[in-house]
Amino acid sequence: IGKLGGLKASLKVVGEVGWIGLALFILNSALVPAAPAVGWAMLMRAEGLNVSVWTALKASFMGFPINFIAPSMYLGAQPLKVIYVANAHDVPKRRVLATIIVSNVQEIGALLLVMIVAAAVALFRINFPPQQRWILIIGMGILVLCFGVGLYAFLGNFKPTVKFINLLAWFGVAKRKLARLRTHAHEVEIIIQRSFTKGWKTFLASQAVTLISAVSILIRPWIFFLFAKNQWLEVQYLCAIYVVTNFINMVPHTPGGLGILEGGFFGLFALFNLGEGQAEQMAAGFSIVTRVADLVLILVGVVLIFALNMRAFAKSVAKGEQKLRVGDAAGVNTPTETRKIVRVEEPKVKR
C-alpha cells in the first residue's frame, strides 16, 4: 500500500473519511457476520432448538477470526459454532450442525445472487475487453453450476454425504467408524432437506435476512467514496468491485486475501479511474479502511473467545486440528434430554 499509493497520501484519504465515516463503515462490515447469525437463529427456532439470537450472534462473531485465517473467508468456524451453541443451550450437536449447513448454503446463495445481478449490471454498463468479459461469464457460470448441483442434491434428498460415506466404505476405508457416522449423516441430511422443503416459509424469511450481509458488502465502496470524496459512486463500479472481491474471497488463498484483495482494489480503481486522478491513493485508502474494519471484528471475536472460555478449542480449530468427532456429530443424548429425536433407518451399504 505504501509503495503503490504512497503512505502519506493514503492516510490523508483515510483522514478524509473521518471518524463518522469510519464508524459507519465498521458497522456496515459487522452486518457480514451479524445478518447470517440472525437468519441462523431463525432456522434453529424452526427446528425446535431454543437458541437465542444473542447466542447465535456470539457464535458468529467468534467464528469471524477463524474464518479470516481459513483458506476461504466463508468456511472454517463451524466446529466452534456447533460446540458453543450445543453446550450453551444443551441441544443435540447434530441438529445444530444441520442448521449451520443450511445457514451456510443461504449465505453463499445470497452472495451468489447479488453476484449474478452485479455481474449482469457490470457487463451491461462497462465496456470490458472481450477476454475479461468471457472470464467473468465463465467464472460466474462455474459458481452457479456448482451451487446449483449442491442445492439440487439436498432439495432432491439424494443424500450426497451418505453416498460419499458408502463409497469410502466400499473401498474399505475405516468401515467401523463410517458405519457409526453413516446413520448420523443420514439424519442430518433429513433435517437439512426438511428445512428446505417443509419449513420453506421460515427458510425464505431467513434467506431475506441473510441477504442483508451480501448487500452490505456491495455498498462498502459507496460509503467510502461518499465520506472520502463526497462522491456518489456509480452502480456499475459498485457491482464490478463486489464481483471481483467475492471471487477472491471464495477461492482458497492467503488468510483474509491479504495482498491479493489489495491487488484487486488497485487494479479495479486504476482500470475505472476512480478517485478523480487519485486512483492509487483511493485504492490504498479503501484497503486500509477495509482492514481496519476487519481488525475491529477480529478483536471482537477474540474478546468473546476469551470471555466465553473457548480459547483452547478456537486455537485447535484455527490450526485445523479440531474436527467434530462421531459422538459430537451424533449429539448423543444425555439422561436429562427429553427432546423428541427423529429416528431414521440406517442406509445399507452395497458390499
Short mmCIF file of C-alpha atoms in Angstrom, two decimals:
data_model
loop_
_atom_site.label_atom_id
_atom_site.label_comp_id
_atom_site.label_asym_id
_atom_site.label_seq_id
_atom_site.Cartn_x
_atom_site.Cartn_y
_atom_site.Cartn_z
CA ILE A 1 0.00 0.00 0.00
CA GLY A 2 2.81 2.40 0.94
CA LYS A 3 4.67 1.80 -2.32
CA LEU A 4 1.69 1.79 -4.67
CA GLY A 5 -0.45 4.54 -3.20
CA GLY A 6 2.05 6.47 -1.12
CA LEU A 7 1.64 6.11 2.63
CA LYS A 8 1.09 9.79 3.42
CA ALA A 9 -1.36 10.26 0.56
CA SER A 10 -3.21 7.07 1.52
CA LEU A 11 -3.50 8.10 5.16
CA LYS A 12 -4.73 11.51 4.02
CA VAL A 13 -7.56 9.76 2.17
CA VAL A 14 -8.37 7.76 5.32
CA GLY A 15 -8.41 11.02 7.28
CA GLU A 16 -10.90 12.47 4.81
CA VAL A 17 -13.25 9.58 5.57
CA GLY A 18 -13.39 10.84 9.16
CA TRP A 19 -14.41 9.14 12.38
CA ILE A 20 -18.11 9.11 11.49
CA GLY A 21 -17.45 7.57 8.09
CA LEU A 22 -15.09 5.00 9.61
CA ALA A 23 -17.61 4.10 12.32
CA LEU A 24 -20.38 3.68 9.72
CA PHE A 25 -18.05 1.56 7.56
CA ILE A 26 -17.26 -0.72 10.53
CA LEU A 27 -20.94 -1.04 11.48
CA ASN A 28 -21.76 -1.93 7.90
CA SER A 29 -18.95 -4.53 7.92
CA ALA A 30 -20.37 -6.01 11.13
CA LEU A 31 -23.52 -6.94 9.18
CA VAL A 32 -21.47 -9.59 7.34
CA PRO A 33 -21.39 -11.94 10.38
CA ALA A 34 -24.45 -10.46 12.14
CA ALA A 35 -27.15 -10.85 9.47
CA PRO A 36 -26.46 -14.57 8.78
CA ALA A 37 -26.40 -15.15 12.55
CA VAL A 38 -29.95 -13.77 12.88
CA GLY A 39 -31.07 -15.93 9.96
CA TRP A 40 -29.36 -18.96 11.54
CA ALA A 41 -31.21 -18.32 14.83
CA MET A 42 -34.49 -18.32 12.89
CA LEU A 43 -33.61 -21.71 11.38
CA MET A 44 -32.74 -23.16 14.80
CA ARG A 45 -36.01 -21.93 16.30
CA ALA A 46 -37.92 -23.51 13.40
CA GLU A 47 -36.11 -26.79 14.10
CA GLY A 48 -37.29 -26.66 17.72
CA LEU A 49 -33.95 -25.56 19.18
CA ASN A 50 -34.49 -22.93 21.84
CA VAL A 51 -31.42 -20.88 20.94
CA SER A 52 -31.44 -17.11 21.35
CA VAL A 53 -30.36 -14.64 18.69
CA TRP A 54 -27.73 -13.35 21.12
CA THR A 55 -26.12 -16.80 21.32
CA ALA A 56 -26.07 -17.08 17.52
CA LEU A 57 -24.50 -13.62 17.27
CA LYS A 58 -21.77 -14.51 19.76
CA ALA A 59 -21.02 -17.75 17.92
CA SER A 60 -20.87 -15.92 14.59
CA PHE A 61 -18.54 -13.18 15.82
CA MET A 62 -16.29 -15.78 17.49
CA GLY A 63 -16.11 -17.55 14.16
CA PHE A 64 -15.03 -14.42 12.26
CA PRO A 65 -11.32 -14.57 13.27
CA ILE A 66 -11.19 -18.26 12.37
CA ASN A 67 -12.89 -17.71 9.00
CA PHE A 68 -10.47 -14.86 8.34
CA ILE A 69 -7.40 -17.09 8.55
CA ALA A 70 -9.11 -20.07 6.87
CA PRO A 71 -8.39 -20.76 3.17
CA SER A 72 -11.85 -19.42 2.29
CA MET A 73 -13.38 -16.41 4.05
CA TYR A 74 -16.76 -18.13 4.40
CA LEU A 75 -15.88 -21.52 5.87
CA GLY A 76 -13.82 -22.84 8.79
CA ALA A 77 -15.51 -21.96 12.08
CA GLN A 78 -18.37 -24.49 12.00
CA PRO A 79 -16.96 -26.81 14.71
CA LEU A 80 -16.58 -23.90 17.13
CA LYS A 81 -20.15 -22.73 16.48
CA VAL A 82 -21.59 -26.23 16.92
CA ILE A 83 -19.83 -26.88 20.21
CA TYR A 84 -20.55 -23.44 21.68
CA VAL A 85 -24.27 -23.39 20.83
CA ALA A 86 -24.85 -27.04 21.77
CA ASN A 87 -23.14 -26.61 25.14
CA ALA A 88 -24.69 -23.22 25.89
CA HIS A 89 -28.26 -24.44 25.37
CA ASP A 90 -27.91 -28.21 25.91
CA VAL A 91 -29.15 -29.14 22.43
CA PRO A 92 -28.08 -32.03 20.16
CA LYS A 93 -24.99 -31.17 18.15
CA ARG A 94 -26.18 -32.93 15.01
CA ARG A 95 -29.26 -30.68 14.84
CA VAL A 96 -27.16 -27.56 15.35
CA LEU A 97 -24.79 -28.80 12.63
CA ALA A 98 -27.70 -29.30 10.22
CA THR A 99 -28.93 -25.74 10.73
CA ILE A 100 -25.39 -24.38 10.26
CA ILE A 101 -25.14 -26.19 6.91
CA VAL A 102 -28.46 -24.68 5.80
CA SER A 103 -27.30 -21.25 7.01
CA ASN A 104 -24.03 -21.59 5.06
CA VAL A 105 -25.99 -22.51 1.94
CA GLN A 106 -28.11 -19.40 2.46
CA GLU A 107 -25.06 -17.21 2.95
CA ILE A 108 -23.35 -18.48 -0.20
CA GLY A 109 -26.66 -18.29 -2.05
CA ALA A 110 -27.13 -14.64 -1.04
CA LEU A 111 -23.59 -13.78 -2.15
CA LEU A 112 -24.10 -15.61 -5.43
CA LEU A 113 -27.49 -13.99 -6.10
CA VAL A 114 -26.06 -10.50 -5.65
CA MET A 115 -23.02 -11.52 -7.71
CA ILE A 116 -25.24 -12.59 -10.61
CA VAL A 117 -27.14 -9.30 -10.58
CA ALA A 118 -23.92 -7.31 -10.10
CA ALA A 119 -22.13 -9.14 -12.91
CA ALA A 120 -25.06 -8.53 -15.28
CA VAL A 121 -25.07 -4.80 -14.45
CA ALA A 122 -21.28 -4.54 -14.80
CA LEU A 123 -21.24 -6.37 -18.14
CA PHE A 124 -24.11 -4.27 -19.48
CA ARG A 125 -22.78 -0.85 -18.40
CA ILE A 126 -18.97 -1.28 -18.54
CA ASN A 127 -17.12 -1.85 -21.80
CA PHE A 128 -14.88 -4.73 -20.73
CA PRO A 129 -12.33 -6.18 -23.18
CA PRO A 130 -13.64 -9.43 -24.74
CA GLN A 131 -11.17 -11.62 -22.82
CA GLN A 132 -12.16 -10.14 -19.43
CA ARG A 133 -15.83 -10.36 -20.35
CA TRP A 134 -15.58 -14.08 -21.09
CA ILE A 135 -13.53 -14.74 -17.95
CA LEU A 136 -16.28 -13.11 -15.89
CA ILE A 137 -19.06 -15.00 -17.67
CA ILE A 138 -17.31 -18.39 -17.41
CA GLY A 139 -16.36 -17.81 -13.77
CA MET A 140 -19.92 -16.92 -12.82
CA GLY A 141 -21.21 -19.91 -14.78
CA ILE A 142 -18.94 -22.30 -12.86
CA LEU A 143 -20.02 -20.86 -9.49
CA VAL A 144 -23.71 -21.06 -10.37
CA LEU A 145 -23.33 -24.63 -11.66
CA CYS A 146 -21.51 -25.84 -8.52
CA PHE A 147 -24.01 -24.17 -6.21
CA GLY A 148 -26.97 -25.45 -8.23
CA VAL A 149 -25.73 -29.06 -8.16
CA GLY A 150 -25.20 -28.95 -4.40
CA LEU A 151 -28.58 -27.34 -3.75
CA TYR A 152 -30.37 -29.82 -6.02
CA ALA A 153 -28.71 -32.72 -4.20
CA PHE A 154 -30.21 -31.59 -0.88
CA LEU A 155 -33.59 -30.48 -2.29
CA GLY A 156 -33.98 -33.77 -4.13
CA ASN A 157 -32.97 -35.70 -0.99
CA PHE A 158 -30.20 -37.52 -2.85
CA LYS A 159 -28.21 -37.88 0.39
CA PRO A 160 -24.82 -36.88 -1.09
CA THR A 161 -22.99 -37.23 2.23
CA VAL A 162 -24.33 -40.73 2.87
CA LYS A 163 -23.47 -41.80 -0.67
CA PHE A 164 -19.94 -40.45 -0.26
CA ILE A 165 -19.59 -42.39 3.02
CA ASN A 166 -20.89 -45.52 1.27
CA LEU A 167 -18.29 -45.03 -1.46
CA LEU A 168 -15.50 -44.81 1.12
CA ALA A 169 -16.83 -47.93 2.85
CA TRP A 170 -16.94 -49.76 -0.49
CA PHE A 171 -13.21 -49.03 -0.87
CA GLY A 172 -12.64 -50.42 2.62
CA VAL A 173 -11.77 -47.12 4.32
CA ALA A 174 -12.41 -47.12 8.12
CA LYS A 175 -15.54 -49.27 7.89
CA ARG A 176 -16.32 -49.32 11.61
CA LYS A 177 -16.14 -45.56 12.03
CA LEU A 178 -18.09 -44.99 8.82
CA ALA A 179 -20.82 -47.40 9.96
CA ARG A 180 -21.45 -45.22 13.03
CA LEU A 181 -21.15 -41.98 11.12
CA ARG A 182 -23.48 -43.07 8.32
CA THR A 183 -26.64 -43.11 10.45
CA HIS A 184 -25.95 -39.68 11.89
CA ALA A 185 -25.09 -38.22 8.49
CA HIS A 186 -28.37 -39.62 7.18
CA GLU A 187 -30.32 -37.92 9.96
CA VAL A 188 -28.53 -34.60 9.44
CA GLU A 189 -29.41 -34.70 5.75
CA ILE A 190 -33.07 -35.36 6.60
CA ILE A 191 -33.09 -32.26 8.83
CA ILE A 192 -31.44 -30.22 6.07
CA GLN A 193 -33.91 -31.40 3.45
CA ARG A 194 -36.79 -30.67 5.83
CA SER A 195 -35.54 -27.09 6.32
CA PHE A 196 -35.51 -26.55 2.55
CA THR A 197 -38.96 -28.01 1.89
CA LYS A 198 -41.40 -28.27 4.81
CA GLY A 199 -40.07 -25.18 6.56
CA TRP A 200 -39.93 -23.12 3.38
CA LYS A 201 -41.62 -20.04 4.89
CA THR A 202 -39.02 -19.77 7.65
CA PHE A 203 -36.33 -20.61 5.10
CA LEU A 204 -37.34 -17.71 2.85
CA ALA A 205 -37.59 -15.29 5.79
CA SER A 206 -34.16 -16.39 6.99
CA GLN A 207 -32.78 -16.06 3.47
CA ALA A 208 -34.10 -12.50 3.23
CA VAL A 209 -32.31 -11.58 6.48
CA THR A 210 -29.10 -13.27 5.31
CA LEU A 211 -29.27 -11.30 2.05
CA ILE A 212 -28.53 -8.14 4.08
CA SER A 213 -24.98 -9.46 4.56
CA ALA A 214 -24.33 -9.58 0.80
CA VAL A 215 -25.86 -6.15 0.24
CA SER A 216 -23.68 -4.67 3.00
CA ILE A 217 -20.58 -5.86 1.11
CA LEU A 218 -21.93 -4.34 -2.10
CA ILE A 219 -22.33 -0.84 -0.62
CA ARG A 220 -18.93 -0.65 1.13
CA PRO A 221 -17.23 1.34 -1.67
CA TRP A 222 -20.26 3.66 -1.83
CA ILE A 223 -19.89 4.50 1.88
CA PHE A 224 -16.14 5.04 1.44
CA PHE A 225 -16.43 7.39 -1.55
CA LEU A 226 -19.35 9.27 -0.02
CA PHE A 227 -17.29 10.26 3.03
CA ALA A 228 -13.83 10.46 1.42
CA LYS A 229 -14.76 12.47 -1.67
CA ASN A 230 -18.42 13.38 -1.16
CA GLN A 231 -18.95 11.41 -4.36
CA TRP A 232 -21.75 9.01 -5.26
CA LEU A 233 -20.04 6.03 -6.85
CA GLU A 234 -21.93 4.79 -9.89
CA VAL A 235 -23.70 1.46 -9.56
CA GLN A 236 -21.70 -0.33 -12.27
CA TYR A 237 -18.47 0.30 -10.38
CA LEU A 238 -20.01 -0.93 -7.13
CA CYS A 239 -21.04 -4.09 -8.94
CA ALA A 240 -17.63 -4.66 -10.54
CA ILE A 241 -15.80 -4.23 -7.21
CA TYR A 242 -18.28 -6.57 -5.50
CA VAL A 243 -17.90 -9.34 -8.07
CA VAL A 244 -14.09 -9.27 -8.11
CA THR A 245 -13.67 -9.09 -4.31
CA ASN A 246 -16.06 -12.00 -3.76
CA PHE A 247 -14.28 -14.09 -6.38
CA ILE A 248 -11.11 -13.51 -4.35
CA ASN A 249 -12.77 -14.33 -1.02
CA MET A 250 -14.40 -17.54 -2.28
CA VAL A 251 -11.23 -19.06 -3.70
CA PRO A 252 -8.67 -20.56 -1.27
CA HIS A 253 -5.65 -18.28 -0.91
CA THR A 254 -3.81 -16.25 1.73
CA PRO A 255 -5.59 -15.54 5.06
CA GLY A 256 -8.19 -12.83 4.53
CA GLY A 257 -6.97 -12.43 0.96
CA LEU A 258 -4.05 -10.36 2.28
CA GLY A 259 -2.15 -8.87 -0.65
CA ILE A 260 -4.45 -10.43 -3.24
CA LEU A 261 -7.51 -8.38 -2.26
CA GLU A 262 -5.44 -5.18 -2.19
CA GLY A 263 -4.09 -6.00 -5.65
CA GLY A 264 -7.65 -6.40 -6.88
CA PHE A 265 -8.60 -2.99 -5.47
CA PHE A 266 -5.60 -1.29 -7.12
CA GLY A 267 -6.34 -2.93 -10.47
CA LEU A 268 -10.05 -2.05 -10.44
CA PHE A 269 -9.59 1.53 -9.23
CA ALA A 270 -6.93 2.11 -11.89
CA LEU A 271 -8.99 0.45 -14.63
CA PHE A 272 -12.04 2.62 -13.91
CA ASN A 273 -10.01 5.70 -12.93
CA LEU A 274 -11.89 6.05 -9.66
CA GLY A 275 -10.99 8.99 -7.45
CA GLU A 276 -10.53 11.81 -9.98
CA GLY A 277 -6.90 11.11 -10.82
CA GLN A 278 -6.11 9.62 -7.40
CA ALA A 279 -6.94 6.00 -8.20
CA GLU A 280 -3.91 4.53 -6.40
CA GLN A 281 -4.38 6.66 -3.29
CA MET A 282 -8.11 5.91 -3.17
CA ALA A 283 -7.47 2.18 -3.60
CA ALA A 284 -4.89 2.27 -0.81
CA GLY A 285 -7.23 4.25 1.44
CA PHE A 286 -10.10 1.85 0.77
CA SER A 287 -7.81 -1.11 1.54
CA ILE A 288 -6.74 0.47 4.85
CA VAL A 289 -10.32 1.22 5.92
CA THR A 290 -11.38 -2.32 4.96
CA ARG A 291 -8.56 -3.86 7.02
CA VAL A 292 -9.35 -1.58 9.98
CA ALA A 293 -12.93 -2.90 9.92
CA ASP A 294 -11.60 -6.48 9.70
CA LEU A 295 -9.28 -5.83 12.64
CA VAL A 296 -12.13 -4.49 14.79
CA LEU A 297 -14.29 -7.55 14.05
CA ILE A 298 -11.35 -9.87 14.74
CA LEU A 299 -10.77 -8.17 18.10
CA VAL A 300 -14.47 -8.52 18.99
CA GLY A 301 -14.30 -12.22 18.12
CA VAL A 302 -11.09 -12.78 20.11
CA VAL A 303 -12.53 -10.99 23.17
CA LEU A 304 -15.62 -13.21 23.02
CA ILE A 305 -13.47 -16.34 22.63
CA PHE A 306 -11.52 -15.44 25.78
CA ALA A 307 -14.57 -14.25 27.73
CA LEU A 308 -16.55 -17.42 26.94
CA ASN A 309 -13.62 -19.78 27.67
CA MET A 310 -13.38 -21.04 24.09
CA ARG A 311 -9.69 -20.19 23.62
CA ALA A 312 -8.25 -23.71 23.51
CA PHE A 313 -10.98 -25.00 21.22
CA ALA A 314 -10.73 -22.00 18.88
CA LYS A 315 -6.96 -22.44 18.67
CA SER A 316 -7.28 -26.09 17.64
CA VAL A 317 -9.97 -25.20 15.07
CA ALA A 318 -7.78 -22.48 13.58
CA LYS A 319 -4.90 -24.97 13.23
CA GLY A 320 -7.19 -27.47 11.55
CA GLU A 321 -6.68 -29.96 14.37
CA GLN A 322 -10.21 -29.84 15.79
CA LYS A 323 -12.83 -31.84 13.98
CA LEU A 324 -16.30 -32.85 15.07
CA ARG A 325 -15.98 -36.33 16.49
CA VAL A 326 -18.52 -39.01 15.63
CA GLY A 327 -20.01 -38.64 19.09
CA ASP A 328 -20.19 -34.88 18.74
CA ALA A 329 -21.83 -35.04 15.35
CA ALA A 330 -24.22 -37.62 16.67
CA GLY A 331 -25.20 -35.42 19.57
CA VAL A 332 -25.64 -38.33 21.95
CA ASN A 333 -28.45 -37.51 24.35
CA THR A 334 -27.78 -37.01 27.99
CA PRO A 335 -30.24 -38.52 30.50
CA THR A 336 -31.73 -35.06 31.09
CA GLU A 337 -32.66 -34.52 27.47
CA THR A 338 -36.33 -35.06 26.73
CA ARG A 339 -36.48 -33.70 23.19
CA LYS A 340 -38.08 -35.84 20.55
CA ILE A 341 -35.50 -37.13 18.12
CA VAL A 342 -36.39 -38.32 14.64
CA ARG A 343 -35.33 -41.91 14.15
CA VAL A 344 -34.37 -42.99 10.69
CA GLU A 345 -33.37 -46.28 9.21
CA GLU A 346 -29.71 -46.75 8.55
CA PRO A 347 -28.97 -46.77 4.84
CA LYS A 348 -27.48 -50.02 3.66
CA VAL A 349 -24.07 -50.27 2.11
CA LYS A 350 -23.59 -52.28 -1.00
CA ARG A 351 -20.87 -54.80 -0.35
#
